[in-house]
Short mmCIF file of C-alpha atoms in Angstrom, two decimals:
data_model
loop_
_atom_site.label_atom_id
_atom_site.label_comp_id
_atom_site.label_asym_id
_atom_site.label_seq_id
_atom_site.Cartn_x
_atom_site.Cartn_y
_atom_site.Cartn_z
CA UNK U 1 0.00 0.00 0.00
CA UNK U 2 2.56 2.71 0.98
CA UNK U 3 4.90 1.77 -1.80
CA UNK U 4 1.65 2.11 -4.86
CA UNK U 5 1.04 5.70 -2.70
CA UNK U 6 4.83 6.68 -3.02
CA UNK U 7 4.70 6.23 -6.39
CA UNK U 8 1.91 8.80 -6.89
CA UNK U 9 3.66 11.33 -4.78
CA UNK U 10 6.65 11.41 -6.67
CA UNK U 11 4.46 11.98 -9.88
CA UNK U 12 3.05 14.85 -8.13
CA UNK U 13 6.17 16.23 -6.20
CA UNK U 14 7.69 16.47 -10.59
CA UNK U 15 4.76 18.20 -11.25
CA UNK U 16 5.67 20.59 -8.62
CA UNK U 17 9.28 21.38 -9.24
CA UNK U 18 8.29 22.17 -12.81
CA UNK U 19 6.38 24.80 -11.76
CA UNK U 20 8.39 26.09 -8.87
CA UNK U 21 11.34 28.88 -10.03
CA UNK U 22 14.96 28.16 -9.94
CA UNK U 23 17.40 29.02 -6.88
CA UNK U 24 20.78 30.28 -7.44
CA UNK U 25 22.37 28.18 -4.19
CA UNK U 26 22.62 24.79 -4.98
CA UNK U 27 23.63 23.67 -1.08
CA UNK U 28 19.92 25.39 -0.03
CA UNK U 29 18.42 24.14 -2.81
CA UNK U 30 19.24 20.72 -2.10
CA UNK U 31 18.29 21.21 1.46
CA UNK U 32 14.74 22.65 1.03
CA UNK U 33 13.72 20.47 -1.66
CA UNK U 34 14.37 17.62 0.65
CA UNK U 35 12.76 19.43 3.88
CA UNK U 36 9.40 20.31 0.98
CA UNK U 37 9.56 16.41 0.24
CA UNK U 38 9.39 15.35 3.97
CA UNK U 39 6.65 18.00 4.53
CA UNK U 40 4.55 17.38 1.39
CA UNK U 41 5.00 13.38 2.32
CA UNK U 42 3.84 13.66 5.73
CA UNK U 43 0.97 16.01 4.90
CA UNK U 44 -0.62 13.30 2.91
CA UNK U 45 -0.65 10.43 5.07
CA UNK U 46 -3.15 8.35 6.22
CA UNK U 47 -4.25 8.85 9.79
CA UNK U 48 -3.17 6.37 11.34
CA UNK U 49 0.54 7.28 10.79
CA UNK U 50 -0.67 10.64 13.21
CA UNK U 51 1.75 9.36 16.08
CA UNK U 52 5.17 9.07 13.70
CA UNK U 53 4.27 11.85 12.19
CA UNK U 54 4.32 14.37 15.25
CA UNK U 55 7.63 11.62 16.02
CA UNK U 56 9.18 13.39 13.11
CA UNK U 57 8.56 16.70 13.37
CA UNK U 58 9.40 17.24 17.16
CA UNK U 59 13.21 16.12 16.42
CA UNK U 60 15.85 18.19 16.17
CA UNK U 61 16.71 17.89 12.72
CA UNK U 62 14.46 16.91 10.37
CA UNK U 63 15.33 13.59 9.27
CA UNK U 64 15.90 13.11 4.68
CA UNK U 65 13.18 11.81 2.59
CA UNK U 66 15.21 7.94 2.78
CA UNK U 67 15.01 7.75 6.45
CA UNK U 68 10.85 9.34 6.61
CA UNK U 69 10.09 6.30 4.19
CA UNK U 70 11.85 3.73 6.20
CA UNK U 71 10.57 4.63 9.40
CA UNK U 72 7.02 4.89 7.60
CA UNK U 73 7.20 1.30 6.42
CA UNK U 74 8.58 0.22 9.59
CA UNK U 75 5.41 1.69 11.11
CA UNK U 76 3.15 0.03 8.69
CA UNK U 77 4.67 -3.04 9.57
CA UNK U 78 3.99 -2.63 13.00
CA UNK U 79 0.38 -1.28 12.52
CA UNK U 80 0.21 -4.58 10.64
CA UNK U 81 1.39 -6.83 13.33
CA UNK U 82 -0.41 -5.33 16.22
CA UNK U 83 -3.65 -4.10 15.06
CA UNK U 84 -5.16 -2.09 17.61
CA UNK U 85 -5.56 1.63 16.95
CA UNK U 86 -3.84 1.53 13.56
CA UNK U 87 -6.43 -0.96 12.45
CA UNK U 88 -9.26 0.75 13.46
CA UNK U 89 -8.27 4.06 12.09
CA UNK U 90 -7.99 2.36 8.73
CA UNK U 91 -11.25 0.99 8.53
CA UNK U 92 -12.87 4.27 9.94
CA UNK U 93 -11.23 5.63 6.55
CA UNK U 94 -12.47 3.00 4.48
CA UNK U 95 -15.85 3.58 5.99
CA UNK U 96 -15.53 7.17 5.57
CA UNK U 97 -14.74 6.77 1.79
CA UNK U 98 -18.27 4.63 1.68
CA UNK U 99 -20.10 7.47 2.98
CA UNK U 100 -18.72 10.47 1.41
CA UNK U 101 -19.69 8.48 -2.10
CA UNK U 102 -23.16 8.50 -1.09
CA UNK U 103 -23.68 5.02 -2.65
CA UNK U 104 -27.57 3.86 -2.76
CA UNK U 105 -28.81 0.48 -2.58
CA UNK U 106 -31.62 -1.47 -4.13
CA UNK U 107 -34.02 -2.60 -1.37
CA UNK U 108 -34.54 -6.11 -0.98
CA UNK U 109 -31.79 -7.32 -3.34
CA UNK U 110 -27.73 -7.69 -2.89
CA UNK U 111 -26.39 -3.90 -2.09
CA UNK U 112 -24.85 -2.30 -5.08
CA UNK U 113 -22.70 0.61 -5.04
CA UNK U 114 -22.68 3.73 -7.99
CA UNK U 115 -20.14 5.80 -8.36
CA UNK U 116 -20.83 9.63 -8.25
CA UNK U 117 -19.05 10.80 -11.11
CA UNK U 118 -20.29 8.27 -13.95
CA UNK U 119 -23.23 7.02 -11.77
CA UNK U 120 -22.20 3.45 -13.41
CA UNK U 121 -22.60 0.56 -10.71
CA UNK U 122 -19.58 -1.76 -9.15
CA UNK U 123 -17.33 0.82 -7.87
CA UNK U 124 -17.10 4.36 -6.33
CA UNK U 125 -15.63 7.56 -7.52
CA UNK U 126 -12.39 6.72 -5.47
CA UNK U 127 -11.94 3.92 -7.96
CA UNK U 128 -13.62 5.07 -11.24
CA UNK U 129 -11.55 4.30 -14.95
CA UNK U 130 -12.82 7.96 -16.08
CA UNK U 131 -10.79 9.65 -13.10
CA UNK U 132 -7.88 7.16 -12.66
CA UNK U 133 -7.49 5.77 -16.02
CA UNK U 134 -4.51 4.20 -14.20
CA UNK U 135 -6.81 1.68 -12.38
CA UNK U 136 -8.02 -0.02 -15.53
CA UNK U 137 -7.07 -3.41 -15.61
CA UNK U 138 -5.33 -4.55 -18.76
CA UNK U 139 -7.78 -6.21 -21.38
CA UNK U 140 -8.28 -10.18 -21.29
CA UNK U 141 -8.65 -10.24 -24.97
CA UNK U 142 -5.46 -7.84 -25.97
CA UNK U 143 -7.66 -6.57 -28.50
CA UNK U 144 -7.69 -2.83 -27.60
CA UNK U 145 -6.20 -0.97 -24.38
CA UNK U 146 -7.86 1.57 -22.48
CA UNK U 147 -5.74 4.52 -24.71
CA UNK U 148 -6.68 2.93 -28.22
CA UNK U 149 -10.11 2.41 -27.29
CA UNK U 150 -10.10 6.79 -26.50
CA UNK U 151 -8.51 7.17 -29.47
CA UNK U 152 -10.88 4.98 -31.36
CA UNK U 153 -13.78 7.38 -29.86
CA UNK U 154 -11.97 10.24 -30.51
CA UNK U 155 -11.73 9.74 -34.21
CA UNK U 156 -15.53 8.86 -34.63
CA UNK U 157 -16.60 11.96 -32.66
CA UNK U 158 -14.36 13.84 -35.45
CA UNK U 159 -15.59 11.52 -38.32
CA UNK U 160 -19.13 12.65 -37.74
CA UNK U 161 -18.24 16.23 -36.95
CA UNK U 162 -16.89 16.14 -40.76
CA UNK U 163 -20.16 14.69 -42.33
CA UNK U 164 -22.81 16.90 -40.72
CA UNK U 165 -19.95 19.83 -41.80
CA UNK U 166 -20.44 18.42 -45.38
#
């Protein structure tokens, strides 16, 4: 779980430094890009990391982005192994999640969820293909991938703007 979430932060701490102007001292350069790593890590956790978190930032020096990730995994090892408040805060999450979807039910059959955004049923918007094209699973068949099959709908939608243009 962390390491799938670490990937997406790096992906959005690029898209940062793109945007963020260049400094002339390389030595405090260096050092606040790895203090705006630690912070923008730790600002983003889940919950139940709350304790290591306030761990962190009451020492002296703030540890480097290496040691924050180690001592995260360590603690999601631990959260792991012992259950207990960790475990709990996880599932209040999850539960969380559930609610802020507003998901409705059909009465008197199995409960299905919708998702908000393309009120399609099976999944919520936390998990929806037309946000997080990511998520799709590859295709059993191999015929077409979730990027040919845009492109594919892409060229139609031009296609037909060109014959009603005619």
């Amino acid at each position: 779980e962390f390491n799938k979430f670490f990937g997406k932060f790096r992906s959005l701490w690029a898209e940062l430094e793109m945007l963020r102007p260049p400094t002339h001292e390389a030595a405090a350069l260096n050092e606040r890009r790895e203090q705006d790593k630690v912070f923008a890590l730790l600002s983003v956790l889940n919950p139940a990391y709350n304790d290591l978190i306030k761990h962190i930032l009451r020492a002296d020096k703030l540890p480097n982005l290496d040691e924050v990730c180690s001592q995260i995994q360590k603690e999601e090892g631990s959260l792991g192994l012992f259950g207990g408040k960790g475990g709990e805060l996880v599932m209040a999450n999850k539960a969380e999640q559930v609610t802020a979807n507003k998901s409705y039910f059909r009465t008197g059959e199995k409960p299905t969820i919708y998702c908000d955004h393309c009120k399609k049923p099976g999944h919520t918007k936390d998990k929806c293909y037309f946000l997080h094209p990511h998520l799709r699973p590859a295709s059993s068949s191999g015929t077409y991938k979730w990027k040919d099959w845009k492109d594919r709908k892409a060229s139609r939608a031009q296609m037909a703007v060109g014959e009603t243009q005619e």
